[in-house]
Amino acid sequence: MRYAMAIDTLKCVGCGDCVVACQTENNVPHGYCRDWIVENVNGTYPSLDLEFRSERCNHCDNAPCVRCCPTGASHIEKGGIVVVTHDECIGCGACIQSCPYDARYQHPDGYVDKCTFCMHRVEKGQNPACVDVCPTECLHFGDLDDPNSKVSLALKNRTHKVLAPEAGTKPQLYFLT
Amino acid sequence: MKEELFVSGRNIPNIDPYLNIWHWEIPLYLFLGGLAAGLIFFAAYFVVRGKEKEMPATVKWAPMIAPIALIVGLSALFLDLSHKLYFWQLYTTIRFSSPMSWGAWTLLLITPLSMIWVASYMRDMFPKWDWKFKFLYKFEAWVISVRKPFAWVMMILALILGVYTGILLSAFNARPLWNTSILGPLFLVSGFSTGLAAAIWMSKDKNERKVLSRIDLIFIGVELFLIIHLFMGFMAGTAVATEAAALFLGGQFTISFWVFVVLLGLIFPATLETIELWGYHVPKWMPPALILFGGLMFRFVMVEAGQITRFLY
Amino acid sequence: MKTRRDFIKISTAGAGATALGFSALGAKGFSFFESDKQGPVSDEDLTPYPTYCEVCFWKCAGWTYVDKKGEIRKIIGNNDDPHCNGRLCPRGTGGVGMYYDEDRLKTPLIRETKADGTQYYRKASWDEALDLVAEKMDKLRKEHGPECLALFSHGSGGKMLTHLVKAFGTPNITAPSFAQCRGPREVAFTATFGEDVMSPERTDIRDTKCLVLIGSHIGENMHNGQIQEMSHAIENKATIITVDPRFSTAASHSKYWLPIKPATDIALLLAWIHVIINEELYDKDYIEKYAFGFDELKEHVKNNTPEWAYGITTIEPHIIRATAREMAAAAPSTLVHPGRHVTWYGDDTQRSRAIAILNALLGSWGRRGGFYNPEKVHLPTFPHPPYPKPTRSWKDAYPDNKYNLVTEVLSTGICDATIPNADLNCHLRGWIVYGTNLMASLPDQRKTLEAINNLDFLVVIDTMPMDITGYADVVLPECTYLERYDFVRTSPHREPALALRMPAVQPKYDSKPNWWIAKNLASRLGLEAYFKWDKIEDVIDWQLKQVGSSLEEMQRIGVKKFKREYDDLFWLEGLPDFEFNTNTGKIELYSTELANEEFDPIPKYTHHPEPEQGYYRLNYGRAPMHTFSRTSNNHNLWDLMDENSVWINPKVADLWEIKNNQYIWLKNQDGVVSSFPVKARVTERIRWDSVYMVHGFGHTNKKLTRAYGKGGSDSELVTRVVMDPIMGGTGMRGNFVTFILENPAKENKEDKA
Ligand SMILES: Nc1nc2c(c(=O)[nH]1)N[C@H]1C(S)=C(S)[C@@H](COP(=O)(O)OP(=O)(O)OC[C@H]3O[C@@H](n4cnc5c(=O)[nH]c(N)nc54)[C@H](O)[C@@H]3O)O[C@H]1N2
Ligand SMILES: Nc1nc2c(c(=O)[nH]1)N[C@H]1C(S)=C(S)[C@@H](COP(=O)(O)OP(=O)(O)OC[C@H]3O[C@@H](n4cnc5c(=O)[nH]c(N)nc54)[C@H](O)[C@@H]3O)O[C@H]1N2
Ligand code: SF4
Ligand code: SF4
Ligand code: SF4
Ligand code: SF4
Ligand code: SF4
Ligand SMILES: [Mo]
C-alpha cells in the first residue's frame, strides 16, 4: 500500500478551503497550517499563466525528516504516511531543517507537527479532510498500489509533476498539469 | 514578470518567510563541540605520542575547558529544544541515520570521559588536591594505568565529535548551503583549530606554543583550502547551490564571512602566528583569540545563512 | 430632535486579545497532559447538528459538529444538498470562526450622552433595550405613520424582522443585494424572457459546453454551486471564454481570455451578436418560434462589426469572431453567464440585456447547458392577520422617475427618502438595520451618513461590532447562525429541497436569535396577533408538516429533497409551444417594456469616462476566502488573508517607484483618501489603466481587534455613483484613484475619541 495525492492544477482555484478544513479537522492552532496555497504567475499582461498549488507534506518515500529524527518521533506508518509522535518529539528542529518543502512547523505546545494525510480518517476508509472539502474536487487521494484508486487513475490519464524532484526525497504529492 | 506568493497567507513563526528555527543556541553548541573535540584530540594525541611532559598545557590544563564547553554546549542544545520535557526520548533509541542521535550519544560518552581525563591530572596540576574517598584514589590509579588506551578512545571520540558538528548540518539536503560533504572535514578542521588556539592561549611554554602554532598553521591552511573548494563546489553546482553561494558572494553574508571569518578569523591570526614563529613579538592572546572568534563567527554564519537557502520549485 | 451621531467604537469591558505566549519550556507549563482541544477527534465522537450556512447567500446546507465538551469543532457540507453537494466553500468551512470570535457583540448597547457632550455606549439588558426600541417605533408610528420606518435586512435571519415591520405597516424593506448587486440582471432578464435569473442562479454550468463569463470571476466569487459546476465543466473540457480586464482565476482556467478595456463590454456583446446574426450562427428555429424583434435587432447591430468593437474594446476582430463561432458551435449548450454583482457603469441593465439577447440567439434559455427551470418547495406561511396597507413608500422621493421596472426596494432609495427635501412630505425617520454593514455595502458613504444623521433613531442588529454598529442608537446582539433556528431554507434549484438550520450550541454571551427579538418587539408594539406562537420551532414544525415533513425528521436529515412537480427542467428542449411572461408573450429581443418606459429597446454602446493622467480605474471584487466585510475579523479566514492589497501593474509601479508590498494610500477623483495604508501588490494580473482591490477590508471599528485598520476599503473610495436610469442600480466602477506614497497624516478625530 502506498498512499499518495494527486492535485489538479487545472481545476484548483486557490480558494484555501483545504487549508481551513485542515485547520478545523486537525485543530491546527491559529497562525499555523499544515497545508497552504502557492500562486505562481508567469508572463506579461496579457499573455499570462497562472498556477495554483495546494501544498502540504509530500509523505516522501525517501523522507529525510524521518532519517534525521534522533528519537524516532518522525516515522513512517502503514501506506507510507509520515507522522510525528508528539510524545516522542523533543522539538530539536532537525526534521524542519531537513524538509525541502518547509512542510513542518513547531506547534505552540512544543512538538513538531505537520500533515498526517489525516491518518485518523484514512484508517477508517474516509478521505483526508482537505480532499473531502475541496469544492473543485481537484484533490485525489488513494493507494498507488491499487490501479483503480482515484489517485492511480488520475496519474494514469494525466501529465504530472512533483515538486523539487532533485531534492531526492521521492515526494508522493503529484501535481496534474 | 514571475511572481510567486502564498495565497493562504502562510506566515508560520520561525518558518516563513524563511527558516529561522535554530537561533544562537545551535551555532554556539557546534562551536563548543568543535572546541572540546579539538582540545580532547590534541591532549590525547600528545599522550599517545608520549609527549605528556613537553606539552603540559595541551595535555593537562587546556582539557579542563572541554567538559565545561561540552556542558555549556549541551545546555545550549537543550535550550533550543521546543519540547524540552521530552528530551530523554533522545536516549531511548539510537538512530544511525540521524547525526543528531549519534551526536547525542557521543556527547553522553565524551562528556563524562573528558571529566575523568581532567580528574586524572588533578593532582598533577594541583598537588594539594585531595580526592577524599579511597575508591576515588583507586579509580584514579586505574585510569592512569590505562592512560594510553584511554587516549586512543578519546582521540576517536573527539574525531567523531568534530566531524559530527559538521555533518549535523551537511546531512540536511534541503538546505543547499549545508548540503556538501566538505562541511564535515571543514568543521572538524575548524574545530580542531579552535582547540589548538585555546591550548596555545593557555600554554606558558614557548616550545609548546611553537609546536602548537605550527600545527595550527597547517590546520588553517587546510581550512582555507576547504573553503575555496566549498565555493568551487557551489559554483559548479545546481541553481540552488549557486544561489546559496551568492549569499557570500555579494549577498547579505559577504562581509560577515569574508571579513570576519576568513580575514580576521583565519588569515590575520595565521599571519600573526607566522610572524611569531619568525621570532617577532606578537601579543600572546591575539592569534588564539582571533581564531576562537573566527570559529564562533563561522558557525553563526553557516547556521544562519544555511537556513535561508532552500530548494526552488 | 436630530442628534448628530458620533461614531462610537463600541466599548464594553472585557479583556482584549491576549497574546499567545509560549511558556519558557515550550510545553504548556510543566504539564505532561495534552491540552483540551488537542488534535483531531474522530467523527464518531462528535454530534452533528444540521444547519445551513450564513457566511454568504448561497446558503449551503451542512452539519455543525460538536464535541463532548460542547465545543464546535467543524462544519461539514451536507451530501444531499444541491447547493453544496457535501462540500462547503472556505468561508462556510471557516464559519466556526464567527462563533468563536471574541470580538462579538455581547450585550445590548444603548447610546448615551455625557454631560460634556461625548457619547458612549452603555451596556443594557434586553428588556431595557427592547423597551427603548419599541418606544421609539411607537412614537414614530403615532407622529409620522409607520411608513416612516425602514428595514435594511440582508440574510436569512431577516425574514422575521421583515414580518415584524410589515405587520407594523411599512413597505420600506430593502437590502444591498438589488441596487448594488443583482438588480440590473433581474430587470433585464425579466424584460427579455419574462423571468429573472434568481438565486442560486438557474445556470446549468454543469452541463454546458461553452461557458462565457463577462466579469463573473467564479473561483474568486466563491458561490459554491457555481464553482463546483465550473470545475465539472473544465473536467468535461467545456470551452471557457472569460471577458475580464483583469487576469482573474477564471481567466487563467479559460481557453480564451479577452482582456477587455474596462467599461466597454456592451460593444463586445453587440459585436458578438453582429457576428452570430451575420454569419447566421443563431438558433433559427428557436428564434423564429420564440423571439420578438429579430429584424429590429439585426438592423440595430448591422454596423457593430468586430472591427468597430476592436477600436473600443481592444479585443482583436479575429478573436471576437473565433469566440462567437465557439459559442455558436456549442449552442444551445452555451451559457453566457448573466453575472451577479452587475452594478458597474450605470448602463448595466442594458449590458445585461445584451447578455440575455445573446443567450436568446444561441437558444440557451430553457435548454441543457444553458438555463434551467428551477423549482422550489412552497412552504405555507404560518397563519397571521393580513398586513396593513401602507399609503406611502420610498418611491415618493423620486417624483420624476417612477422606477416602474424596479422589482425590489432600492437601498439607496431609502437613503434618498430619509434625507428631507422639498418634494417629500414626510421623510423616513427610523431605520432598523439587520445583517448588513451599510458603511461597506452602500456606495457614497457621505450620503449614507447624511441619511443617518437625519434619523430619529437607528437600531442595528448584528453579531459583530461592524462599522455600521458605531452609528446606532441601540445595538442588539444577535447570536450567530450556529446558535439559532431560522426559517427553513427553501430555494429554487434543479430539484426542490428543504434545509434546516438549528442551534448546535446555546447562544454565547447575552446574544439572542432574530425571531426572539422580533417576537419580543411585537409584543411591545401590540402586534402579538402576528406572532401567535411560543418559539420558532412551532412555526417550523407547522410549516414542515404542511409539506409532509416535520421538525423531527429535518433534525435528523438536515436536507430533504422533493420530486419536481413537472418534468420541465429544460422546458424549451424540443421547442414546445410556450408563452413567455412578457408583453408580447415572446422572448423580447426588442423590449416593448423598455420602449414603453422610453428607454432604449435594444442596447446601445455608450462611452464612459476614462481616468485622467495619473489616475487609475478602481476595480474591485472578491477573494475566495472572504465574504464582503463580514469575515475580515473571522480568525480562521483571517489566517488565510488578513488584509487586502491594491494590485498595480508593474509598469505603473515602476513609474511611481512603488515596490511590491510597500504600503501606500489611495486618493480618488473626489479627493477622498483611504483611511488606512494599503499594501501594493505589483502584479501582471492587472491592466495598466486600473487597480484592483478585494472588497470588504479597511474596517474603521477598533473593536474588531484583527480587522481594524487592516487593508483598504474600496467602499470609501466609491463616491461617484452612476445611477442606472432603468432600475436605480448604483454603478460603482466609475471611480478613479491615484497613489499617495507618504502618509497623508490625516488628522483622525475618531482615533482620539
Ligand atoms: N468569496 C466570495 N464569493 C462571493 C461573494 C463574497 O463576498 N465572497 N459574494 C457573492 C455575491 S453577493 C456576489 S453579487 C458575487 C459577485 O461576483 P461576480 O458577479 O463574479 O462579481 P463582479 O463584481 O461582477 O465581477 C468582478 C470581476 O469583474 C471584473 N471587471 C471589472 N470591471 C470590468 C469590466 O468593465 N468588464 C468586465 N468584463 N469585467 C470587469 C473584475 O476584474 C473582477 O474579476 O460574488 C458572490 N460570491
Ligand atoms: N464597494 C462595494 N460595495 C458593495 C459590493 C462591492 O463589491 N464593493 N458588493 C455589493 C454586493 S454584491 C452585495 S450582495 C452587498 C453585500 O452587503 P452586506 O450584506 O451588507 O455585506 P457585509 O459587508 O458582509 O455585511 C453583513 C453584515 O451582517 C452581519 N451579520 C453576519 N451574520 C449575521 C447574522 O447572523 N445576524 C445578524 N444580525 N447580522 C449578521 C455582519 O456582521 C455584517 O455587519 O454589498 C454590495 N456593496
Ligand atoms: S480547496 Fe481545492 S480548489 Fe481550493 S485551494 Fe484547496 S485544492 Fe485548490
Ligand atoms: S515533505 Fe518534508 S516533512 Fe514531508 S515527508 Fe517529505 S521531507 Fe518529510
Ligand atoms: S523535532 Fe521532533 S520529530 Fe523533528 S527531528 Fe526532532 S525529535 Fe524528531
Ligand atoms: S491530509 Fe489532512 S492533515 Fe494533510 S493537509 Fe489534508 S487535511 Fe491537513
Ligand atoms: S458558498 Fe460558502 S459561504 Fe456561501 S453559503 Fe455556501 S459554504 Fe457558506
Ligand atoms: Mo451580491
PDB file of N, CA and C in Angstrom, chain C residues 449-471:
ATOM      1  N   LEU C 449     -24.277  58.626   5.448  1.00  0.00           N
ATOM      2  CA  LEU C 449     -24.141  59.319   6.729  1.00  0.00           C
ATOM      3  C   LEU C 449     -25.120  60.466   6.838  1.00  0.00           C
ATOM      4  N   GLU C 450     -25.329  61.149   5.730  1.00  0.00           N
ATOM      5  CA  GLU C 450     -26.290  62.250   5.767  1.00  0.00           C
ATOM      6  C   GLU C 450     -27.674  61.702   6.122  1.00  0.00           C
ATOM      7  N   ALA C 451     -28.026  60.585   5.503  1.00  0.00           N
ATOM      8  CA  ALA C 451     -29.315  59.964   5.812  1.00  0.00           C
ATOM      9  C   ALA C 451     -29.367  59.577   7.289  1.00  0.00           C
ATOM     10  N   ILE C 452     -28.307  58.949   7.766  1.00  0.00           N
ATOM     11  CA  ILE C 452     -28.286  58.516   9.163  1.00  0.00           C
ATOM     12  C   ILE C 452     -28.435  59.706  10.101  1.00  0.00           C
ATOM     13  N   ASN C 453     -27.805  60.787   9.725  1.00  0.00           N
ATOM     14  CA  ASN C 453     -27.874  61.963  10.579  1.00  0.00           C
ATOM     15  C   ASN C 453     -29.259  62.603  10.610  1.00  0.00           C
ATOM     16  N   ASN C 454     -30.097  62.211   9.656  1.00  0.00           N
ATOM     17  CA  ASN C 454     -31.452  62.728   9.651  1.00  0.00           C
ATOM     18  C   ASN C 454     -32.452  61.809  10.324  1.00  0.00           C
ATOM     19  N   LEU C 455     -31.950  60.760  10.922  1.00  0.00           N
ATOM     20  CA  LEU C 455     -32.851  59.794  11.548  1.00  0.00           C
ATOM     21  C   LEU C 455     -33.177  60.183  12.982  1.00  0.00           C
ATOM     22  N   ASP C 456     -34.371  59.798  13.396  1.00  0.00           N
ATOM     23  CA  ASP C 456     -34.682  59.923  14.819  1.00  0.00           C
ATOM     24  C   ASP C 456     -34.046  58.781  15.591  1.00  0.00           C
ATOM     25  N   PHE C 457     -34.023  57.632  14.958  1.00  0.00           N
ATOM     26  CA  PHE C 457     -33.325  56.523  15.633  1.00  0.00           C
ATOM     27  C   PHE C 457     -32.833  55.483  14.639  1.00  0.00           C
ATOM     28  N   LEU C 458     -31.764  54.853  15.045  1.00  0.00           N
ATOM     29  CA  LEU C 458     -31.161  53.804  14.231  1.00  0.00           C
ATOM     30  C   LEU C 458     -30.893  52.604  15.136  1.00  0.00           C
ATOM     31  N   VAL C 459     -31.510  51.500  14.788  1.00  0.00           N
ATOM     32  CA  VAL C 459     -31.286  50.270  15.543  1.00  0.00           C
ATOM     33  C   VAL C 459     -30.483  49.322  14.661  1.00  0.00           C
ATOM     34  N   VAL C 460     -29.415  48.777  15.192  1.00  0.00           N
ATOM     35  CA  VAL C 460     -28.631  47.829  14.405  1.00  0.00           C
ATOM     36  C   VAL C 460     -28.649  46.471  15.099  1.00  0.00           C
ATOM     37  N   ILE C 461     -29.024  45.481  14.344  1.00  0.00           N
ATOM     38  CA  ILE C 461     -28.987  44.106  14.857  1.00  0.00           C
ATOM     39  C   ILE C 461     -27.876  43.400  14.113  1.00  0.00           C
ATOM     40  N   ASP C 462     -26.855  43.030  14.830  1.00  0.00           N
ATOM     41  CA  ASP C 462     -25.695  42.433  14.173  1.00  0.00           C
ATOM     42  C   ASP C 462     -25.060  41.441  15.131  1.00  0.00           C
ATOM     43  N   THR C 463     -24.086  40.715  14.631  1.00  0.00           N
ATOM     44  CA  THR C 463     -23.361  39.800  15.507  1.00  0.00           C
ATOM     45  C   THR C 463     -22.010  40.388  15.916  1.00  0.00           C
ATOM     46  N   MET C 464     -21.562  41.361  15.119  1.00  0.00           N
ATOM     47  CA  MET C 464     -20.211  41.892  15.304  1.00  0.00           C
ATOM     48  C   MET C 464     -20.235  43.412  15.412  1.00  0.00           C
ATOM     49  N   PRO C 465     -19.243  43.978  16.083  1.00  0.00           N
ATOM     50  CA  PRO C 465     -19.142  45.439  16.134  1.00  0.00           C
ATOM     51  C   PRO C 465     -18.612  45.977  14.802  1.00  0.00           C
ATOM     52  N   MET C 466     -19.467  46.035  13.820  1.00  0.00           N
ATOM     53  CA  MET C 466     -19.060  46.474  12.497  1.00  0.00           C
ATOM     54  C   MET C 466     -19.104  47.997  12.404  1.00  0.00           C
ATOM     55  N   ASP C 467     -18.728  48.500  11.232  1.00  0.00           N
ATOM     56  CA  ASP C 467     -18.728  49.948  11.038  1.00  0.00           C
ATOM     57  C   ASP C 467     -20.106  50.554  11.308  1.00  0.00           C
ATOM     58  N   ILE C 468     -21.145  49.877  10.806  1.00  0.00           N
ATOM     59  CA  ILE C 468     -22.484  50.452  10.947  1.00  0.00           C
ATOM     60  C   ILE C 468     -22.943  50.477  12.405  1.00  0.00           C
ATOM     61  N   THR C 469     -22.505  49.523  13.207  1.00  0.00           N
ATOM     62  CA  THR C 469     -22.973  49.481  14.594  1.00  0.00           C
ATOM     63  C   THR C 469     -22.541  50.722  15.365  1.00  0.00           C
ATOM     64  N   GLY C 470     -21.428  51.316  14.951  1.00  0.00           N
ATOM     65  CA  GLY C 470     -20.943  52.511  15.644  1.00  0.00           C
ATOM     66  C   GLY C 470     -21.862  53.714  15.495  1.00  0.00           C
ATOM     67  N   TYR C 471     -22.795  53.656  14.562  1.00  0.00           N
ATOM     68  CA  TYR C 471     -23.710  54.782  14.370  1.00  0.00           C
ATOM     69  C   TYR C 471     -25.072  54.544  15.001  1.00  0.00           C
TER      70      TYR C 471
END
